[in-house]
PDB file of C-alpha atoms in Angstrom:
ATOM      1  CA  UNK A   1      83.799 131.666  37.134  1.00 86.00           C
ATOM      2  CA  UNK A   2      82.733 131.593  40.695  1.00 93.00           C
ATOM      3  CA  UNK A   3      85.627 129.892  42.774  1.00 95.00           C
ATOM      4  CA  UNK A   4      83.608 130.281  45.957  1.00 95.00           C
ATOM      5  CA  UNK A   5      81.292 127.836  44.379  1.00 96.00           C
ATOM      6  CA  UNK A   6      84.621 124.986  43.706  1.00 97.00           C
ATOM      7  CA  UNK A   7      85.606 125.786  47.031  1.00 96.00           C
ATOM      8  CA  UNK A   8      81.546 124.344  48.577  1.00 96.00           C
ATOM      9  CA  UNK A   9      82.153 121.583  46.154  1.00 97.00           C
ATOM     10  CA  UNK A  10      85.133 120.768  47.475  1.00 97.00           C
ATOM     11  CA  UNK A  11      84.157 120.918  51.182  1.00 96.00           C
ATOM     12  CA  UNK A  12      81.351 118.926  50.325  1.00 95.00           C
ATOM     13  CA  UNK A  13      83.203 116.100  49.457  1.00 96.00           C
ATOM     14  CA  UNK A  14      86.082 116.781  51.964  1.00 96.00           C
ATOM     15  CA  UNK A  15      88.351 117.024  49.277  1.00 97.00           C
ATOM     16  CA  UNK A  16      90.860 119.871  47.732  1.00 97.00           C
ATOM     17  CA  UNK A  17      92.723 118.455  44.875  1.00 97.00           C
ATOM     18  CA  UNK A  18      94.971 121.490  43.522  1.00 97.00           C
ATOM     19  CA  UNK A  19      96.725 120.531  40.627  1.00 97.00           C
ATOM     20  CA  UNK A  20      99.527 121.922  38.288  1.00 97.00           C
ATOM     21  CA  UNK A  21      99.698 121.474  34.990  1.00 96.00           C
ATOM     22  CA  UNK A  22     103.117 122.392  32.932  1.00 92.00           C
ATOM     23  CA  UNK A  23     102.751 123.212  29.396  1.00 88.00           C
ATOM     24  CA  UNK A  24     105.457 122.495  26.207  1.00 84.00           C
ATOM     25  CA  UNK A  25     106.867 125.210  27.267  1.00 88.00           C
ATOM     26  CA  UNK A  26     107.523 125.146  31.148  1.00 89.00           C
ATOM     27  CA  UNK A  27     104.162 127.284  32.185  1.00 92.00           C
ATOM     28  CA  UNK A  28     102.185 125.768  35.318  1.00 94.00           C
ATOM     29  CA  UNK A  29      98.543 126.352  35.219  1.00 95.00           C
ATOM     30  CA  UNK A  30      96.709 125.618  37.733  1.00 97.00           C
ATOM     31  CA  UNK A  31      92.549 123.112  38.718  1.00 97.00           C
ATOM     32  CA  UNK A  32      91.190 122.846  41.236  1.00 97.00           C
ATOM     33  CA  UNK A  33      88.692 120.236  42.017  1.00 97.00           C
ATOM     34  CA  UNK A  34      87.270 117.551  44.680  1.00 96.00           C
ATOM     35  CA  UNK A  35      88.008 114.404  42.329  1.00 94.00           C
ATOM     36  CA  UNK A  36      85.357 113.819  40.383  1.00 96.00           C
ATOM     37  CA  UNK A  37      85.466 117.471  38.591  1.00 97.00           C
ATOM     38  CA  UNK A  38      88.503 119.996  38.095  1.00 98.00           C
ATOM     39  CA  UNK A  39      88.291 123.986  36.884  1.00 98.00           C
ATOM     40  CA  UNK A  40      91.290 126.154  36.234  1.00 97.00           C
ATOM     41  CA  UNK A  41      91.930 129.078  38.631  1.00 96.00           C
ATOM     42  CA  UNK A  42      92.931 131.432  36.071  1.00 92.00           C
ATOM     43  CA  UNK A  43      93.792 134.770  37.387  1.00 90.00           C
ATOM     44  CA  UNK A  44      94.694 133.724  40.266  1.00 93.00           C
ATOM     45  CA  UNK A  45      98.719 133.506  41.931  1.00 93.00           C
ATOM     46  CA  UNK A  46      99.822 130.022  41.837  1.00 95.00           C
ATOM     47  CA  UNK A  47      99.233 128.658  45.416  1.00 96.00           C
ATOM     48  CA  UNK A  48     100.116 126.176  47.829  1.00 95.00           C
ATOM     49  CA  UNK A  49      98.142 124.174  50.190  1.00 95.00           C
ATOM     50  CA  UNK A  50      98.964 126.696  53.004  1.00 95.00           C
ATOM     51  CA  UNK A  51      97.534 129.973  50.478  1.00 96.00           C
ATOM     52  CA  UNK A  52      94.894 128.072  49.299  1.00 96.00           C
ATOM     53  CA  UNK A  53      93.680 127.208  53.235  1.00 95.00           C
ATOM     54  CA  UNK A  54      93.782 131.337  53.738  1.00 95.00           C
ATOM     55  CA  UNK A  55      91.778 131.839  50.230  1.00 94.00           C
ATOM     56  CA  UNK A  56      89.552 129.388  51.491  1.00 94.00           C
ATOM     57  CA  UNK A  57      89.527 130.099  55.045  1.00 94.00           C
ATOM     58  CA  UNK A  58      89.872 126.613  56.214  1.00 95.00           C
ATOM     59  CA  UNK A  59      90.890 126.601  59.655  1.00 93.00           C
ATOM     60  CA  UNK A  60      93.248 124.323  60.854  1.00 92.00           C
ATOM     61  CA  UNK A  61      90.784 122.091  62.727  1.00 92.00           C
ATOM     62  CA  UNK A  62      88.891 122.272  59.811  1.00 92.00           C
ATOM     63  CA  UNK A  63      92.217 121.079  57.475  1.00 93.00           C
ATOM     64  CA  UNK A  64      92.252 118.622  60.020  1.00 93.00           C
ATOM     65  CA  UNK A  65      88.931 116.584  58.960  1.00 93.00           C
ATOM     66  CA  UNK A  66      89.545 117.267  54.644  1.00 94.00           C
ATOM     67  CA  UNK A  67      92.271 115.814  51.817  1.00 95.00           C
ATOM     68  CA  UNK A  68      93.902 118.500  50.736  1.00 96.00           C
ATOM     69  CA  UNK A  69      96.605 117.387  48.126  1.00 96.00           C
ATOM     70  CA  UNK A  70      98.859 119.305  45.970  1.00 96.00           C
ATOM     71  CA  UNK A  71      99.193 116.795  42.654  1.00 95.00           C
ATOM     72  CA  UNK A  72     100.841 116.608  39.514  1.00 96.00           C
ATOM     73  CA  UNK A  73      97.448 116.848  36.635  1.00 96.00           C
ATOM     74  CA  UNK A  74      97.272 113.329  34.905  1.00 94.00           C
ATOM     75  CA  UNK A  75      98.748 114.253  31.098  1.00 93.00           C
ATOM     76  CA  UNK A  76      96.175 111.662  30.459  1.00 95.00           C
ATOM     77  CA  UNK A  77      92.810 113.868  30.885  1.00 96.00           C
ATOM     78  CA  UNK A  78      93.448 116.549  27.893  1.00 95.00           C
ATOM     79  CA  UNK A  79      92.545 120.063  28.758  1.00 95.00           C
ATOM     80  CA  UNK A  80      93.772 121.948  26.884  1.00 94.00           C
ATOM     81  CA  UNK A  81      90.770 124.079  24.582  1.00 95.00           C
ATOM     82  CA  UNK A  82      90.267 121.752  21.414  1.00 93.00           C
ATOM     83  CA  UNK A  83      90.887 117.770  21.672  1.00 95.00           C
ATOM     84  CA  UNK A  84      90.940 116.080  17.552  1.00 94.00           C
ATOM     85  CA  UNK A  85      89.093 113.273  19.514  1.00 93.00           C
ATOM     86  CA  UNK A  86      86.121 114.891  21.108  1.00 96.00           C
ATOM     87  CA  UNK A  87      82.862 114.743  19.685  1.00 97.00           C
ATOM     88  CA  UNK A  88      79.719 116.946  21.199  1.00 96.00           C
ATOM     89  CA  UNK A  89      77.613 115.185  23.806  1.00 96.00           C
ATOM     90  CA  UNK A  90      74.355 116.643  23.188  1.00 95.00           C
ATOM     91  CA  UNK A  91      71.872 117.524  26.964  1.00 93.00           C
ATOM     92  CA  UNK A  92      68.820 115.636  27.088  1.00 92.00           C
ATOM     93  CA  UNK A  93      65.698 117.268  27.909  1.00 87.00           C
ATOM     94  CA  UNK A  94      64.410 115.651  30.709  1.00 85.00           C
ATOM     95  CA  UNK A  95      66.652 115.508  33.689  1.00 88.00           C
ATOM     96  CA  UNK A  96      67.071 113.005  36.589  1.00 88.00           C
ATOM     97  CA  UNK A  97      66.931 113.160  40.591  1.00 89.00           C
ATOM     98  CA  UNK A  98      68.203 110.044  41.725  1.00 84.00           C
ATOM     99  CA  UNK A  99      69.544 109.500  44.951  1.00 83.00           C
ATOM    100  CA  UNK A 100      69.003 113.570  46.182  1.00 84.00           C
ATOM    101  CA  UNK A 101      70.932 114.058  43.468  1.00 88.00           C
ATOM    102  CA  UNK A 102      70.177 116.157  39.948  1.00 93.00           C
ATOM    103  CA  UNK A 103      71.210 114.011  37.087  1.00 94.00           C
ATOM    104  CA  UNK A 104      71.672 115.613  33.814  1.00 95.00           C
ATOM    105  CA  UNK A 105      71.900 113.030  30.779  1.00 95.00           C
ATOM    106  CA  UNK A 106      73.502 113.836  28.012  1.00 96.00           C
ATOM    107  CA  UNK A 107      73.917 112.139  24.000  1.00 95.00           C
ATOM    108  CA  UNK A 108      77.071 111.258  23.448  1.00 93.00           C
ATOM    109  CA  UNK A 109      79.000 108.340  20.954  1.00 91.00           C
ATOM    110  CA  UNK A 110      78.907 105.630  22.649  1.00 87.00           C
ATOM    111  CA  UNK A 111      74.847 106.105  24.136  1.00 93.00           C
ATOM    112  CA  UNK A 112      74.184 107.900  27.313  1.00 94.00           C
ATOM    113  CA  UNK A 113      76.225 109.573  30.008  1.00 95.00           C
ATOM    114  CA  UNK A 114      75.190 111.219  33.338  1.00 95.00           C
ATOM    115  CA  UNK A 115      76.305 113.852  35.248  1.00 96.00           C
ATOM    116  CA  UNK A 116      75.887 115.823  38.558  1.00 96.00           C
ATOM    117  CA  UNK A 117      74.103 118.859  37.280  1.00 96.00           C
ATOM    118  CA  UNK A 118      76.060 119.970  40.866  1.00 96.00           C
ATOM    119  CA  UNK A 119      79.705 120.411  39.049  1.00 97.00           C
ATOM    120  CA  UNK A 120      78.169 122.964  36.871  1.00 97.00           C
ATOM    121  CA  UNK A 121      77.063 126.001  39.568  1.00 96.00           C
ATOM    122  CA  UNK A 122      80.448 127.652  39.522  1.00 97.00           C
ATOM    123  CA  UNK A 123      79.707 127.789  35.805  1.00 97.00           C
ATOM    124  CA  UNK A 124      76.068 129.668  36.347  1.00 94.00           C
ATOM    125  CA  UNK A 125      77.697 132.944  34.845  1.00 93.00           C
ATOM    126  CA  UNK A 126      78.209 131.551  31.464  1.00 94.00           C
ATOM    127  CA  UNK A 127      75.316 128.759  31.442  1.00 91.00           C
ATOM    128  CA  UNK A 128      73.675 130.193  28.136  1.00 90.00           C
ATOM    129  CA  UNK A 129      77.623 129.653  26.737  1.00 94.00           C
ATOM    130  CA  UNK A 130      77.865 126.413  28.245  1.00 96.00           C
ATOM    131  CA  UNK A 131      78.929 123.305  25.381  1.00 96.00           C
ATOM    132  CA  UNK A 132      79.662 119.892  26.493  1.00 97.00           C
ATOM    133  CA  UNK A 133      82.306 117.365  24.756  1.00 97.00           C
ATOM    134  CA  UNK A 134      83.207 113.829  25.357  1.00 97.00           C
ATOM    135  CA  UNK A 135      86.895 112.913  25.808  1.00 97.00           C
ATOM    136  CA  UNK A 136      88.429 110.247  26.493  1.00 96.00           C
ATOM    137  CA  UNK A 137      91.150 109.735  28.881  1.00 95.00           C
ATOM    138  CA  UNK A 138      94.617 107.737  27.650  1.00 92.00           C
ATOM    139  CA  UNK A 139      93.160 104.698  29.634  1.00 93.00           C
ATOM    140  CA  UNK A 140      89.909 104.622  27.961  1.00 94.00           C
ATOM    141  CA  UNK A 141      87.572 106.207  30.574  1.00 95.00           C
ATOM    142  CA  UNK A 142      85.078 108.707  29.583  1.00 96.00           C
ATOM    143  CA  UNK A 143      85.099 111.768  30.923  1.00 97.00           C
ATOM    144  CA  UNK A 144      83.319 115.723  29.946  1.00 97.00           C
ATOM    145  CA  UNK A 145      85.158 118.822  28.570  1.00 98.00           C
ATOM    146  CA  UNK A 146      82.615 121.532  29.486  1.00 98.00           C
ATOM    147  CA  UNK A 147      83.758 125.226  27.305  1.00 97.00           C
ATOM    148  CA  UNK A 148      82.235 128.224  27.113  1.00 96.00           C
ATOM    149  CA  UNK A 149      82.237 129.528  23.802  1.00 92.00           C
ATOM    150  CA  UNK A 150      86.406 127.953  22.469  1.00 93.00           C
ATOM    151  CA  UNK A 151      87.555 128.048  25.984  1.00 96.00           C
ATOM    152  CA  UNK A 152      87.251 124.851  28.150  1.00 97.00           C
ATOM    153  CA  UNK A 153      86.609 125.964  31.640  1.00 97.00           C
ATOM    154  CA  UNK A 154      85.900 122.549  33.362  1.00 97.00           C
ATOM    155  CA  UNK A 155      86.305 118.367  33.321  1.00 98.00           C
ATOM    156  CA  UNK A 156      83.226 116.518  34.756  1.00 98.00           C
ATOM    157  CA  UNK A 157      83.630 112.984  35.314  1.00 97.00           C
ATOM    158  CA  UNK A 158      80.434 110.532  35.048  1.00 96.00           C
ATOM    159  CA  UNK A 159      78.528 109.870  37.118  1.00 92.00           C
ATOM    160  CA  UNK A 160      77.814 105.968  37.206  1.00 90.00           C
ATOM    161  CA  UNK A 161      73.310 105.851  37.779  1.00 86.00           C
ATOM    162  CA  UNK A 162      72.198 103.427  35.813  1.00 87.00           C
ATOM    163  CA  UNK A 163      71.692  99.652  37.708  1.00 88.00           C
ATOM    164  CA  UNK A 164      68.705  97.656  37.909  1.00 92.00           C
ATOM    165  CA  UNK A 165      66.613  99.892  40.458  1.00 90.00           C
ATOM    166  CA  UNK A 166      67.378 102.794  38.201  1.00 89.00           C
ATOM    167  CA  UNK A 167      66.339 101.085  35.589  1.00 91.00           C
ATOM    168  CA  UNK A 168      63.345  99.893  37.127  1.00 92.00           C
ATOM    169  CA  UNK A 169      62.396 102.838  37.654  1.00 90.00           C
ATOM    170  CA  UNK A 170      62.389 104.465  34.890  1.00 90.00           C
ATOM    171  CA  UNK A 171      60.423 101.618  33.406  1.00 93.00           C
ATOM    172  CA  UNK A 172      57.491 101.971  36.329  1.00 94.00           C
ATOM    173  CA  UNK A 173      57.389 106.159  35.162  1.00 91.00           C
ATOM    174  CA  UNK A 174      57.159 104.813  31.696  1.00 92.00           C
ATOM    175  CA  UNK A 175      54.367 102.864  32.944  1.00 94.00           C
ATOM    176  CA  UNK A 176      52.420 105.393  34.487  1.00 93.00           C
ATOM    177  CA  UNK A 177      53.528 108.162  31.530  1.00 90.00           C
ATOM    178  CA  UNK A 178      50.982 106.438  29.472  1.00 92.00           C
ATOM    179  CA  UNK A 179      48.764 105.815  31.159  1.00 92.00           C
ATOM    180  CA  UNK A 180      48.051 109.452  31.754  1.00 90.00           C
ATOM    181  CA  UNK A 181      48.449 109.657  27.757  1.00 88.00           C
ATOM    182  CA  UNK A 182      45.102 108.011  28.266  1.00 88.00           C
ATOM    183  CA  UNK A 183      43.567 110.445  30.810  1.00 84.00           C
ATOM    184  CA  UNK A 184      41.395 113.649  28.986  1.00 81.00           C
ATOM    185  CA  UNK A 185      42.643 116.302  28.445  1.00 72.00           C
ATOM    186  CA  UNK A 186      41.917 119.826  28.302  1.00 65.00           C
ATOM    187  CA  UNK A 187      43.720 122.581  25.684  1.00 61.00           C
ATOM    188  CA  UNK A 188      44.428 126.031  26.592  1.00 58.00           C
ATOM    189  CA  UNK A 189      41.452 127.031  24.593  1.00 59.00           C
ATOM    190  CA  UNK A 190      38.682 125.160  26.437  1.00 56.00           C
ATOM    191  CA  UNK A 191      40.509 127.109  30.067  1.00 57.00           C
ATOM    192  CA  UNK A 192      42.641 124.784  31.355  1.00 59.00           C
ATOM    193  CA  UNK A 193      39.689 122.980  33.478  1.00 58.00           C
ATOM    194  CA  UNK A 194      36.489 121.345  33.053  1.00 58.00           C
ATOM    195  CA  UNK A 195      33.497 124.197  33.470  1.00 58.00           C
ATOM    196  CA  UNK A 196      31.260 123.422  36.928  1.00 56.00           C
ATOM    197  CA  UNK A 197      28.200 125.032  37.470  1.00 55.00           C
ATOM    198  CA  UNK A 198      26.960 124.950  40.564  1.00 54.00           C
ATOM    199  CA  UNK A 199      23.350 124.802  40.744  1.00 55.00           C
ATOM    200  CA  UNK A 200      20.317 125.130  43.428  1.00 54.00           C
ATOM    201  CA  UNK A 201      18.287 121.590  43.529  1.00 54.00           C
ATOM    202  CA  UNK A 202      14.892 121.475  43.799  1.00 54.00           C
ATOM    203  CA  UNK A 203      13.849 120.565  46.957  1.00 47.00           C
TER     204      UNK A 203
END
């Protein structure tokens, strides 16, 4: 886990949300996020707002321009390593860049879900191990639990990317791709490009 990458996400959103999660034995763990995703702060001492600022070099001036809060974790969002209602959300092969955001499409049990790829950046060292699972909050909102092996590493809420403009853009791309399928193709055996021979023209 790259804590500085988490801080970078929070800085960009101007929102540091520090969550206290208490388990059944009364032990408190903490999560940090920007309101759209959150990550466990394993291996760190318990933080408050002041120690969080010291850890991430947030000056008083910068703090005045941020929303920095310490909250109790929403118990309607499960961050257990397993959840009986979860199901695998498989990453699709084709990504989408929309309004400057690189979106990752996932196929969940109820259809397509988009997440912003930037929320995987704190987990880049574990990228080859990551799997994503669709879960529901207590009030039936969809979110994605990201696991490395059997351990949860993040929760990410989807991007509501789909609208009429988005659908029209995909339809235009599909139409042009179909046209491209009709154009002549050159195989690797052909050398990849048509052969051009320059000849001298007799005068």
